[in-house]
Structures are given as C-alpha cells and as structure tokens.
XYZ file of C-alpha atoms in Angstrom:
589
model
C 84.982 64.685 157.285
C 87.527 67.235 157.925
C 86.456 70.909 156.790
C 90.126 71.062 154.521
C 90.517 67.645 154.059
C 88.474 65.665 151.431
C 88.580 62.528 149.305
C 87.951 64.131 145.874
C 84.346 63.304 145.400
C 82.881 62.345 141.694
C 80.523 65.473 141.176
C 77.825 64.030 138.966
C 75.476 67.021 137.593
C 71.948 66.733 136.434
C 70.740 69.737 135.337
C 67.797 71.147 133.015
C 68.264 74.270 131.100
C 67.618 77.478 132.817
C 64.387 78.742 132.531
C 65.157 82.354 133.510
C 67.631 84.731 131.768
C 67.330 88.174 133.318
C 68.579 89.163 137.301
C 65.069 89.753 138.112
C 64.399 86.836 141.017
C 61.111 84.830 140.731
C 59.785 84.153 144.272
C 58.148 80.852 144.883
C 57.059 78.786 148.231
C 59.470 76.736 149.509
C 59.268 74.222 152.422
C 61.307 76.288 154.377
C 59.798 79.634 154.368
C 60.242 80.965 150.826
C 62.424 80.897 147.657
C 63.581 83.493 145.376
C 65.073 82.539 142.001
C 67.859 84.644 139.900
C 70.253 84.313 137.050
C 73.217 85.480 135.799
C 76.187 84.869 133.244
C 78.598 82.650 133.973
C 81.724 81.224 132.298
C 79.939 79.018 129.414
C 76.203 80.444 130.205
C 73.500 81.201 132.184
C 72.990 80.457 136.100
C 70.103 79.936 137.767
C 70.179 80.023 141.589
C 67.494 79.504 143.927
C 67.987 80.634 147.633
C 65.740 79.549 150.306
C 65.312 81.691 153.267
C 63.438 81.101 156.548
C 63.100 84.361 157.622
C 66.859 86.272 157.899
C 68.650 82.284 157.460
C 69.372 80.698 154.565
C 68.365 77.504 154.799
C 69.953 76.215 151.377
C 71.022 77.278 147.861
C 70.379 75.338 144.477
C 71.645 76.114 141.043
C 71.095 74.624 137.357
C 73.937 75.579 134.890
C 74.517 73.447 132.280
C 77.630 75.303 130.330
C 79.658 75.438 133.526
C 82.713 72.766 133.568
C 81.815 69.904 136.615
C 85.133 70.157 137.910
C 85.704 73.356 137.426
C 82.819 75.772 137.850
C 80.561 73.195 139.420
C 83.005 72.342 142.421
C 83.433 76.112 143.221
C 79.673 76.642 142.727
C 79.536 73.422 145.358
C 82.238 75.061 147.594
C 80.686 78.391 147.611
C 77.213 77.278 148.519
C 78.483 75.733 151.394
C 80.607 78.502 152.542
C 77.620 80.683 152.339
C 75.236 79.014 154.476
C 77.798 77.964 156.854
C 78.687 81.559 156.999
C 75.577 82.966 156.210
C 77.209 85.453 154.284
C 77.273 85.954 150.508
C 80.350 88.842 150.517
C 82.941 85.958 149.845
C 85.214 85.332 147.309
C 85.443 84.408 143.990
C 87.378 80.965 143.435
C 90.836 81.474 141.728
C 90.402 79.346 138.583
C 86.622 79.536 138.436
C 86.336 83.583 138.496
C 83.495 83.429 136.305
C 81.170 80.769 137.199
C 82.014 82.166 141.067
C 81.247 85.651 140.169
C 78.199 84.866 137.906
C 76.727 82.695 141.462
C 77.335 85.074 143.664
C 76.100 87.971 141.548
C 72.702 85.452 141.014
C 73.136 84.206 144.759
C 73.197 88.563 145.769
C 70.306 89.435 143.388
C 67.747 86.640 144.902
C 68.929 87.572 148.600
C 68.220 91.245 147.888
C 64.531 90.745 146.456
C 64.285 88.160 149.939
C 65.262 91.073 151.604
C 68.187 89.940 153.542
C 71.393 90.667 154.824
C 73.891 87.832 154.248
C 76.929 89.804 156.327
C 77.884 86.826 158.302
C 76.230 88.457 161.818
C 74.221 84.737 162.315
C 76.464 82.360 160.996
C 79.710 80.158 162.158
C 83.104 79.749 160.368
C 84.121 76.264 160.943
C 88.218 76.319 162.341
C 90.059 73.176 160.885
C 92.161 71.654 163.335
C 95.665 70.547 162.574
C 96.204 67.691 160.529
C 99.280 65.024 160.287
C 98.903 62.197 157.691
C 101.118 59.815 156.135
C 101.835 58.007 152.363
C 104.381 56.677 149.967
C 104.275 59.682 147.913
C 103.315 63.394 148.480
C 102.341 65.220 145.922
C 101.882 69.600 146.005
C 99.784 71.102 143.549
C 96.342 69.418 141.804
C 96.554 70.955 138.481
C 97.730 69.089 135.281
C 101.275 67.488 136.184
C 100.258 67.039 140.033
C 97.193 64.894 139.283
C 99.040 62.852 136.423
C 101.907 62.208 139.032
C 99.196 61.101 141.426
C 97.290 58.752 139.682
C 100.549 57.309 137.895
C 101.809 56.699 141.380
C 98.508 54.991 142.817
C 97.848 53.113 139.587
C 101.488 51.410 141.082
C 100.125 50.514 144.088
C 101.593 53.970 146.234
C 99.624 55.727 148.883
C 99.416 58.948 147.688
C 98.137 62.832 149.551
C 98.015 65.155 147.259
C 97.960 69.251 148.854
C 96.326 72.009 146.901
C 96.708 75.821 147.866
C 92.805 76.497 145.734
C 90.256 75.533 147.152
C 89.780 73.419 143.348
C 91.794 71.336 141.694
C 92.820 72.268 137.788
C 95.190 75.237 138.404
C 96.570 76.750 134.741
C 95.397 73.106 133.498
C 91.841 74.384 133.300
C 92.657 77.235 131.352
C 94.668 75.268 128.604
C 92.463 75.943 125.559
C 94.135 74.111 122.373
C 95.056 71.080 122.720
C 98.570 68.670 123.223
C 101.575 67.946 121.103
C 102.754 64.659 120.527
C 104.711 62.967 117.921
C 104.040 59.821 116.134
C 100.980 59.108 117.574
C 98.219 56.462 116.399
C 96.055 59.501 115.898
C 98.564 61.116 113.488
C 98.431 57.787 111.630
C 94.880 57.551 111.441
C 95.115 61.302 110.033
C 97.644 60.535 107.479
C 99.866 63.440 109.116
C 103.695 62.999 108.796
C 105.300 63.699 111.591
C 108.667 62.873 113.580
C 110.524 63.193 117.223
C 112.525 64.724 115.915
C 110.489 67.427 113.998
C 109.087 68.018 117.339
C 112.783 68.108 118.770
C 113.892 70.938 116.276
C 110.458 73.046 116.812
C 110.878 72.807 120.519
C 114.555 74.161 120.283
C 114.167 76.367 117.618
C 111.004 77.825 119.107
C 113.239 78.019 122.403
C 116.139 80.314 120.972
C 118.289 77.005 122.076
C 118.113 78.190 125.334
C 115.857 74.828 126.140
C 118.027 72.025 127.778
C 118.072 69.391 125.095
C 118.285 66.257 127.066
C 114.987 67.790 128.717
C 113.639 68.276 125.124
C 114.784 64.743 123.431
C 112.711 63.122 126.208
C 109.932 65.381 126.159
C 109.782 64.637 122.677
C 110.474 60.773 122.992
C 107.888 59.712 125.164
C 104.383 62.011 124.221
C 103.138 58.978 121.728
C 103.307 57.090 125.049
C 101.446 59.765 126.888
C 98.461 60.023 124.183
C 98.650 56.138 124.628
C 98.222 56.174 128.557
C 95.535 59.039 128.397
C 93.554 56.696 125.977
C 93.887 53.759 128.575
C 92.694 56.736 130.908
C 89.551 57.322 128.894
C 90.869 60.439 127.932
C 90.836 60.554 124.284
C 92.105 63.582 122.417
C 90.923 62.008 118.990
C 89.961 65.354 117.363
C 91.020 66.660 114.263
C 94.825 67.865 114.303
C 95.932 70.860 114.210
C 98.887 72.987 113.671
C 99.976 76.233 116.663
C 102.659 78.446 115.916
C 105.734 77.291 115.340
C 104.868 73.746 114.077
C 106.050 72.185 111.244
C 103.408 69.387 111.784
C 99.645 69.018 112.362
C 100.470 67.207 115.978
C 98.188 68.979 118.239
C 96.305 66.741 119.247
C 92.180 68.195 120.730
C 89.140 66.841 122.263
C 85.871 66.673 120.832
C 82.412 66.550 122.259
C 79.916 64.028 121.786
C 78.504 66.185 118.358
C 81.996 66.115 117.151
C 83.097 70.012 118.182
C 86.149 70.614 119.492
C 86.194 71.668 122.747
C 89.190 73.110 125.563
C 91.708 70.810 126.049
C 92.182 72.061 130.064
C 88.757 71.353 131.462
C 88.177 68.192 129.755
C 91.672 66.989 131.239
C 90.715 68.224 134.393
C 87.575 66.764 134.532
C 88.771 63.314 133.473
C 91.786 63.365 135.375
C 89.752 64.611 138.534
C 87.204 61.695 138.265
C 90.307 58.873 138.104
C 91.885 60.523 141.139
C 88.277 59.735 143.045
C 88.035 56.388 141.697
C 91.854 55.746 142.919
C 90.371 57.148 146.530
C 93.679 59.574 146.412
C 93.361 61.795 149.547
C 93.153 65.098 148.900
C 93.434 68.469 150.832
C 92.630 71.381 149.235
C 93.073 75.384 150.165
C 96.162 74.156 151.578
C 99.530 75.930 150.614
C 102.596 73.900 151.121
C 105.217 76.203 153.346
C 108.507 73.430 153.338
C 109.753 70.485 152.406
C 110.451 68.255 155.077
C 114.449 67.428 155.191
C 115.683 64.211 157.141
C 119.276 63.277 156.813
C 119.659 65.117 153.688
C 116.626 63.746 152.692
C 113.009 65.241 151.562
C 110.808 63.146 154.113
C 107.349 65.617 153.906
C 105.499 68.252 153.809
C 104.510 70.947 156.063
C 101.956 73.259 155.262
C 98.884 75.697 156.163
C 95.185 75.231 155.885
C 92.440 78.300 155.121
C 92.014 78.638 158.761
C 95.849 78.958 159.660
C 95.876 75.319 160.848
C 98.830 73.451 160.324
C 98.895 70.367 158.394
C 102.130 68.011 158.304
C 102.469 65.210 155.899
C 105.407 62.629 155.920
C 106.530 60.733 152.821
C 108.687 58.841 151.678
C 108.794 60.717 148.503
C 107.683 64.805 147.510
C 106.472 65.762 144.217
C 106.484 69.112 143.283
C 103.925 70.506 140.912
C 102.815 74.133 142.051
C 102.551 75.772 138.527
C 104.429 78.478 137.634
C 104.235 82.366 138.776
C 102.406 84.131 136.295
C 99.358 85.015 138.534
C 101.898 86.822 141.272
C 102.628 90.299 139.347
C 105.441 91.241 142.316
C 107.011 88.507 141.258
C 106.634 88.959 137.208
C 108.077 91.932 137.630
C 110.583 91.053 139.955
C 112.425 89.300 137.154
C 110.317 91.563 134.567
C 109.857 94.581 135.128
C 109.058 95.896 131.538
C 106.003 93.707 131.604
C 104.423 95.627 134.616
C 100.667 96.745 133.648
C 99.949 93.469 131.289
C 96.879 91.550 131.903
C 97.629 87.387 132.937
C 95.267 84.392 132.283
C 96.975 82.471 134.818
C 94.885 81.726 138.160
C 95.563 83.565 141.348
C 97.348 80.779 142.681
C 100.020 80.245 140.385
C 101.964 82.501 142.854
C 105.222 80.778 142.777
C 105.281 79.734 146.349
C 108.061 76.654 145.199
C 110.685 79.445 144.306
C 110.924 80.275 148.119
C 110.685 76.954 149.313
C 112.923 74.619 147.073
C 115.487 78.112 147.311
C 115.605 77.184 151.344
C 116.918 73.950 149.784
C 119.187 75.281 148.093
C 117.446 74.064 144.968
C 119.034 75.388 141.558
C 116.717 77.950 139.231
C 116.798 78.102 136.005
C 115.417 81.369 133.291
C 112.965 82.851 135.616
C 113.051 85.662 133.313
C 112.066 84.021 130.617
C 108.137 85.054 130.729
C 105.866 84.516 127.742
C 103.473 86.438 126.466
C 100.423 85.083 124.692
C 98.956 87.159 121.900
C 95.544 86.399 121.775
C 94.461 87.586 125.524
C 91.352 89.505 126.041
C 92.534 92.359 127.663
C 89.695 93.334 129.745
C 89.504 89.976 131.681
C 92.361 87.721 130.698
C 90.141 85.419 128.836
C 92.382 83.144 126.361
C 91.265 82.838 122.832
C 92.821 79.537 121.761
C 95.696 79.644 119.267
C 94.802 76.647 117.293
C 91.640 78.951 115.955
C 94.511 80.426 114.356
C 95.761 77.493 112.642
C 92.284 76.494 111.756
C 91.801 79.508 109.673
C 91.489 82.994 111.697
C 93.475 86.127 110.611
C 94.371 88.765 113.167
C 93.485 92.563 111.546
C 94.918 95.797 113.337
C 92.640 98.670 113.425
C 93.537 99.916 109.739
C 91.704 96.906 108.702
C 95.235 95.242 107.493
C 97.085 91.821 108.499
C 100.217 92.664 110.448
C 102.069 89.378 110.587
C 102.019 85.809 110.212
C 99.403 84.678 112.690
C 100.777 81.114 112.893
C 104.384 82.450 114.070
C 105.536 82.297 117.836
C 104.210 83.426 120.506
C 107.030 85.915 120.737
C 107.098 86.811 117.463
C 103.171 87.400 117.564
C 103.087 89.496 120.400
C 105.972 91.752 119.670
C 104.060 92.688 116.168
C 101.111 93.045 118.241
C 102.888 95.603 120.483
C 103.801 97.474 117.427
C 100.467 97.938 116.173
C 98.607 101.688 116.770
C 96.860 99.802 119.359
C 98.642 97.348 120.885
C 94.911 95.630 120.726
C 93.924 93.765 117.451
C 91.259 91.715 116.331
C 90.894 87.962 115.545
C 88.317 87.168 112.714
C 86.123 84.127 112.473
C 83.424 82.952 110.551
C 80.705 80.973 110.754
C 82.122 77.642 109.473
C 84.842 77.878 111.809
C 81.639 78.508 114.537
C 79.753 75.659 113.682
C 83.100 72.742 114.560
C 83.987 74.706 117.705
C 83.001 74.809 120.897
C 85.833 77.242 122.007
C 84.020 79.984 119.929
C 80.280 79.430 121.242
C 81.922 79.841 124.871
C 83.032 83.043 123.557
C 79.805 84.466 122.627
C 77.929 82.939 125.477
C 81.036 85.127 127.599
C 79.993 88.255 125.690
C 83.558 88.369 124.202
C 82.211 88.542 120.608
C 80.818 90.847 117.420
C 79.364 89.387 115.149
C 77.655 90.681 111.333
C 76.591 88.954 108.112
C 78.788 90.854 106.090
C 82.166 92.153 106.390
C 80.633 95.609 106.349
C 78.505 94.868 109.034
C 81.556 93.000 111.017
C 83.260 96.496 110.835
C 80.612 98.777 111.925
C 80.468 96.329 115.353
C 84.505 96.714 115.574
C 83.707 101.120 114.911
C 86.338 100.664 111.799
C 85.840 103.831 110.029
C 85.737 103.718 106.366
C 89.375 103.104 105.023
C 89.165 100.927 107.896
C 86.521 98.815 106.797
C 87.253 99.070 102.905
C 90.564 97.471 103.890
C 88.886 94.847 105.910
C 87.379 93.490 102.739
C 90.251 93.738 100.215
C 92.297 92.039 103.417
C 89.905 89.239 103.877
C 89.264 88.935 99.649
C 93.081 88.394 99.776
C 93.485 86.288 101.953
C 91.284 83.839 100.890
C 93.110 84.253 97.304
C 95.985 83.089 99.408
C 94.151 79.844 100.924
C 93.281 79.194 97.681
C 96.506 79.444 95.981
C 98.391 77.732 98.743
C 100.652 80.499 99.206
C 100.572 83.667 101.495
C 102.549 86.134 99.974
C 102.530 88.435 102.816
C 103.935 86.368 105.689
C 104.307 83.589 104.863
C 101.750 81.446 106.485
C 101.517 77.788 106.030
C 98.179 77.281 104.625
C 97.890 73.198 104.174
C 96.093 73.252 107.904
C 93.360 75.844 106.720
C 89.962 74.488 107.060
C 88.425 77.668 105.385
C 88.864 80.977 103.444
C 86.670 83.301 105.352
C 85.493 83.908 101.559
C 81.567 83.718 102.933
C 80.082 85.059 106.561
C 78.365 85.801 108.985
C 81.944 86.766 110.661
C 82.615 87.173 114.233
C 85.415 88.994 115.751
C 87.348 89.494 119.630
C 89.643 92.177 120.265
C 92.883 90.286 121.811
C 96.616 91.152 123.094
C 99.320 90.289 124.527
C 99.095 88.414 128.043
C 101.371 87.109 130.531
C 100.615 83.612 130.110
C 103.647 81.096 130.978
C 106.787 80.724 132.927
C 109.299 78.919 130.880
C 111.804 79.007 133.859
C 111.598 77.208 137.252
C 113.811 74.579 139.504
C 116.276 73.021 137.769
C 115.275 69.168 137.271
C 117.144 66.050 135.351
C 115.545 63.567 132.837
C 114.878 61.744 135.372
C 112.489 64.898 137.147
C 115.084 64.551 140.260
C 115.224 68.512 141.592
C 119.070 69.401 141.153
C 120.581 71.739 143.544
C 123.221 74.626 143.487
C 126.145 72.148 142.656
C 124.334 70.196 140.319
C 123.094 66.846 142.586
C 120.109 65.732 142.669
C 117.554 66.554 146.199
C 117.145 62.895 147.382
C 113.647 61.814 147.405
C 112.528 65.015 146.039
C 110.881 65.474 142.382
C 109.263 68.093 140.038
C 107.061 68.648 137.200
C 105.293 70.813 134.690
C 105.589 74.484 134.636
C 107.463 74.595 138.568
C 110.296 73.404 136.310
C 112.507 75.337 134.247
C 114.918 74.023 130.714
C 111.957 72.558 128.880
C 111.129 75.581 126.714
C 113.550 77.988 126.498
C 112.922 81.196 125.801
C 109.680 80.729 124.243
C 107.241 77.665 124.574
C 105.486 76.342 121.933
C 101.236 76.315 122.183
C 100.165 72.081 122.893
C 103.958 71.983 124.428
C 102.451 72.493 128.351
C 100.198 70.035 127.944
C 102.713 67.667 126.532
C 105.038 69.086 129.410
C 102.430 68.459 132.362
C 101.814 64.710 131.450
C 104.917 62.994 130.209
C 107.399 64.867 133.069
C 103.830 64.332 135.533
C 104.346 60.493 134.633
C 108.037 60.717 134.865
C 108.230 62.494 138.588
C 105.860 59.675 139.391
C 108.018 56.580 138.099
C 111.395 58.041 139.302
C 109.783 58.454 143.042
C 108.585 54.806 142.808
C 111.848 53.198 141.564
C 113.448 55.546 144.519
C 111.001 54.325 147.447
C 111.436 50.459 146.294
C 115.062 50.516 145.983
C-alpha cells in the first residue's frame, strides 16, 4: 500500500484505562530488549505510551487512551507512531486537527525515550519517498472534512467511483472541532420534542442573523432541505437525537446534538467525523491523505481532474469526470485573515492549520467568482491561550458570561457578532463563562474541559471567585449577579438583556460552579467561491464551471455577514449532499 495513498481503514480501539498518571516512565522487560512506560494529557485525558527499544532502535510504540476521539486523536496517534519508527525520530510534528492528542503522545512518547536513554534524531532511520500517483473515478472530491465526506459517500451510495484528496494527514478538518450541534427545521426530532418550529423561522434567523447580506435562494434551500438531512444521517446511523437546544440568534430550539450511550451530550464534530469516517471505509472510497490539491484539471472548458502534491513532493494526478470542492475555509492562514482583515491581526483561531484557503488561488486561476471574503466571524467563547472552543449551546442551556467586575455584560444568547463586540468592550477583553454542576452532570463537552485543564471550579460562589482572583466587589457582585439571574429564570423574564429563558435547563441557584475564561476567536469564513442552488461554482460573468462543484465553508452567500452557531453543520451536509447529486445528474446526462 502506497505510503500517501490509503483506503480509509475502520480504526477499532480496545483500550483499558491508564494505569499511570504522572510523566515518570515505568520500565518493564519487553521481548525486544526493554520497555519504558509514560503518560501525559491529551485532548479528553490521559495517555499512556509504551516504547520498546532494542538498544538505540525503537522497535515499536503502544498507547491506551480512552478519552481520545478514534478518528480523530487515535488516527494521528496511529500516524505518528508509524512516522516515528520509520523515522526513528520523535522531533516530528503535531497533526493539524489533533494538536492535543499529538502533543500529549509525543510529550509521553519523549519522556519514556529519555528515561531509555535514547536519541530519536532520525540518524538510523529511513523516510519512505512516495512515488507519483495517477488514478481515475466518476467523481473527485478535495477536502475530507464535513461537506467533502458527505459529498463522497452521497456519491458512492449512487453507484460513483469516488477519490477523495486530503491536504492533513486526517480526515475531519473544522468538522472535528464543531462542538454544538446542527440546525434543522421541522424535523421528526422537533416533533418528538414538542418544539414549534418552521422553514421559514429558520429562513428569517439565517437572514436576519446575516445583515441580509446572505444570498436568499442559497438560504431558502439551506433551509428547505435540513429535515431531509437529519433524515439521511439517521439512515446513516448517525443520530443527533439529543435534547434541543437553542444558539444565538434562534428563535427555535432546532439544534439538534448527539448523546452518548449514558445520555450526555457530547461534540457534534467528532461524532460526525467518526461516523461519517467509518461509512466512507465501508463504501471502500479511496482516499489520499497529506495531499494538497494545486489545480483543477480544465479540458475543453471543462473541469476533468485534479492535480496535486503528496508530503514527499510527489505528484499525484487524478482525472474525473466530475470535481468537488470542499477545502474549508481560511481561518487557520492568518496572512490571509488579515489580508482581507487586517484589524483582526493578533486574535487567537480554533480552526486547524489546514484550513489555509488553498481553493481561493486555485478556483481564482479559473476565473471562479468570490464572494465576502471579508466577512470573518469571530466566536466569543474561545480560550485564548490555545484556541479551545467552549460550545455555545452551554449558553443556551443555562451559562452566563461575567466580566471581571463580577457583572453580566450582555445577552449571552445574542450573535456571535453581537457577543464578541461586547466582549471586546469589556476591561479585559477576556470574560468568564459560569457553569454548575447540573449543567456538568448532562454534558460531556464540560468534563472534556476539565480533563483539558481549562476549568475552576468551587462549592460556593465565594470559592468560584477566589479561583477566578475576583477581588472583593468583584466577588460580592458575582453573587448578587448569579442571585439575579436565577430570579430571572424563574420569572421568565431577563430584565437586563433580554434573554430568552424558555430553553434554560437551570438557575445556577445551587453549586459547586465551574468557570473558563473565554474571548473572541477567529472561527469562520462566511465568504468563499461563488456557487448556485444547484452547488455549480459560478465564474466572473456569472456561468456556471462545467463539471465543477463546491460545498461547505469553501463557499461563500450562505451566511452573510454573520453565521448562525448549528448553521455549518447544517451548511456542510445538505450543500455536501447537493454538490454530490448535481455532479451525478451532470456525469449521466
């Protein structure tokens, strides 16, 4: 099997709970030599690692972490291992997408080689060179996060050959990061739920939301067809049959979340990723990752391919009959943030590495039409050490957001926008989200928190100020805010700002509390290429690219000037589904 060219492989992981939970390594015999055994934090908890050596060689690496996300932190644990041994060398680097579970190996991978008492620099090990690759299929399909899997498997559930190319050397992109959950209107779920809900609600919160900037044709279909999404995700096994929930800017409880097998609701991204990832492997859709598409194949006015470049400069060369694009948008490239931003140079992004924006250069050699590239959104609840995204549905669940007085600032169910530019007014410009423990106990979103270290925690409000260092007109504030608020939940009414309280599931009236300092983040790119209803890329004088198609955040119209939080998800798999059926109906006719 090719070193950059793989069949996406279903990663089944048996692991036991780690047994170790300081850096100190353990050494034990091994049947090579000898083993040494460390741990370390990684994205959802501890990682063990045990390294075998045979003198200076390592002969292999295993690893038990439980909390890490299969598809996610377990593939780039997977990928690393192997690059290490290959390589024998441990100074690589950290997988865009999967920083923490890379860094918290490689940190436990460093600390066991140092008690062995070796030098992993590379000196006795090989780098395997890909060779150039040309392939062929009905469909090609660049980028493996949310849309570009969806468009995949849509297409191969039809009977289409499908590659798909992915510049990371995992598949998930931003999709992996998505935290809440996905909007859709008039669902079964909604039904079940006794929510009332309408397209076109979910029309005039998507425009409004927007400024009106959002193309509305873009929006009515959007809107239209995410009942059918939810519907093909549940023939998908993918079930987001959680309780609903309301973001900011909702005029409806129609985010719709996963749960785990207890019942807590976890991250919408990974367990779409996941699931998506394992249907893709059962479909036997080729896949070749840490490859980074370079241009679009033209033939008599035609898209006809693919060329691009593998992680050892090698070329590989796909021809279609049809090219999907879904590369994600640009928020992890700051030159080119601030190229059409430049007032949000310094802010911290929670979008991979790899969302670089690579499809601006190449559909513009097309002469492909853009649309708002400088319409950038920040998130408010970033953690601004890391990048880290604390979900906004904990906010329509019940959290308030305190400034450093110890006072509520804003309605913390409003915009995006809106949140962040009251956030940016604030002494600060860093607040803090507040939690409690009944809001802890249905969530896995907030355990993953702690386990990160992103937490404080105390019994009492006093004691939840003392771990933020309020001082005390700080912390007497704190309480009278949090006693008022919860007169508010009670009431029905916030009289500060607003808030709609019928989503509330609690009053923070009791502890223990636990708070996260947040921000603002660069988080999404509402603009991109210019697409029709149809996801046909349009080009400077408004015709559609024959044969070639886009989806999810590559695409620009959909939100406007601000995106609502459950709309990307929404986004990614009806327009993922729509790319798909509009190549098909193009290839057959």
């Amino acid at each position: 099997m090719r070193n950059s060219t793989k069949k996406i492989l279903g990663v089944t992981i048996c692991i036991l709970l780690a047994l170790f939970c300081g850096l100190a390594p353990l050494v034990k015999k091994g049947a090579s030599g000898k083993s040494y055994v460390a741990n370390a934090q990684g994205f959802g908890g501890n990682i063990e690692v045990t390294v075998y050596v045979d003198g200076d060689t390592i002969t292999d690496i295993t690893y038990e972490a439980p909390d890490e996300t299969p598809s996610v932190g377990g593939v780039a644990m997977s990928n690393l291992k192997t690059q290490i041994i290959e390589e024998q060398n441990s100074n690589v680097d950290v997988i865009a997408g999967a920083t923490y579970s890379s860094t918290g190996f490689l940190e436990a991978v460093n600390a066991a080689l140092n008690e062995a008492g070796v030098v992993a620099d590379g000196s006795n090990g090989t780098k395997t060179v890909a060779e150039d690759y040309e392939g062929t299929a009905d469909i090609v399909v660049i980028g493996g996060g949310g849309a570009g899997m969806t468009a995949a498997i849509s297409a191969a559930e039809e009977g289409k050959s499908v590659i798909l190319l992915e510049k990371n050397s995992i598949l998930g992109g931003n999709t992996a990061r998505a935290s809440s959950g996905m909007n859709a209107a008039e669902t079964h779920y909604e039904e079940e739920q006794g929510v009332e809900d309408s397209v076109q609600s979910f029309i005039d919160d998507t425009m409004a939301s927007g400024k009106n900037m959002n193309d509305p044709e873009l929006v009515k279909v959007l809107a239209e067809n995410t009942s059918g999404a939810i519907d093909w995700l549940d023939s998908e096994g993918i079930e987001l049959n959680g309780p609903l929930a309301t973001m900011g800017g909702l005029s409806a409880n129609r985010t719709h979340r996963p749960v785990d097998a207890d019942g807590n609701i976890i991250p919408v991204g990974s367990y779409l990723v996941d699931k998506l990832s394992a249907r893709m492997d059962e479909l036997g859709i080729e896949v070749h990752t840490n490859t980074a598409a370079t241009e679009i194949i033209m033939e008599d006015g035609k898209a006809a391919g693919v060329k691009a470049t593998g992680s050892s400069g090698n070329n590989v060369t796909i021809h279609a009959d049809a090219v999907i694009v879904a590369t994600g948008g640009f928020g992890g490239n700051m030159d080119k943030v601030t190229e059409y931003r430049p007032d949000l140079e310094g802010y911290i992004s929670t979008n991979v590495t790899t969302a670089s924006g690579d499809a601006i250069d190449f559909l513009g050699d097309l002469n492909a039409d853009f649309v708002d590239l400088d319409q950038i959104q920040l998130h408010p609840t970033v953690v601004p050490t890391d990048g880290t995204l604390v979900g906004e549905a904990l906010r329509g669940d019940g959290a308030i957001l305190v400034n450093k007085e110890g006072h509520r600032f804003f309605n913390e169910t409003g915009t995006r926008d809106e949140v962040s530019a009251a956030e940016i007014e604030q002494p600060t410009g860093n607040v803090w989200l507040i939690v409690n423990q009944d809001m802890y106990e249905g969530s896995a979103v907030i355990s993953k928190l702690e386990k990160g270290g992103y937490l404080v925690n105390g019994d009492t409000l006093d004691d939840l100020a003392k771990a933020m260092e309020f001082d005390a007109d700080a912390t007497a504030a704190l309480k009278e805010t949090v006693e008022t608020w919860s007169g508010y939940v009670a009431s029905g009414v916030d009289e500060d700002f607003g808030r709609e309280i019928g989503a509330v599931k609690t009053d923070l009236s009791s502890g223990p509390y636990y708070a996260v300092n947040v921000g603002p983040g660069i988080h999404h790119c509402m603009g991109g290429v210019k697409i029709n209803t149809s996801a046909e890329v349009i080009d400077t004088d408004g015709n559609p690219i024959e044969g070639l198609y886009a989806c999810g955040e590559v695409t620009g119209g959909i939100h406007g000037a601000n995106r609502l939080g459950g709309n990307a998800v929404a986004d990614i798999v009806v327009y993922g589904r729509i790319a798909a059926e509009s190549a098909i109906e193009y290839i057959d006719k």
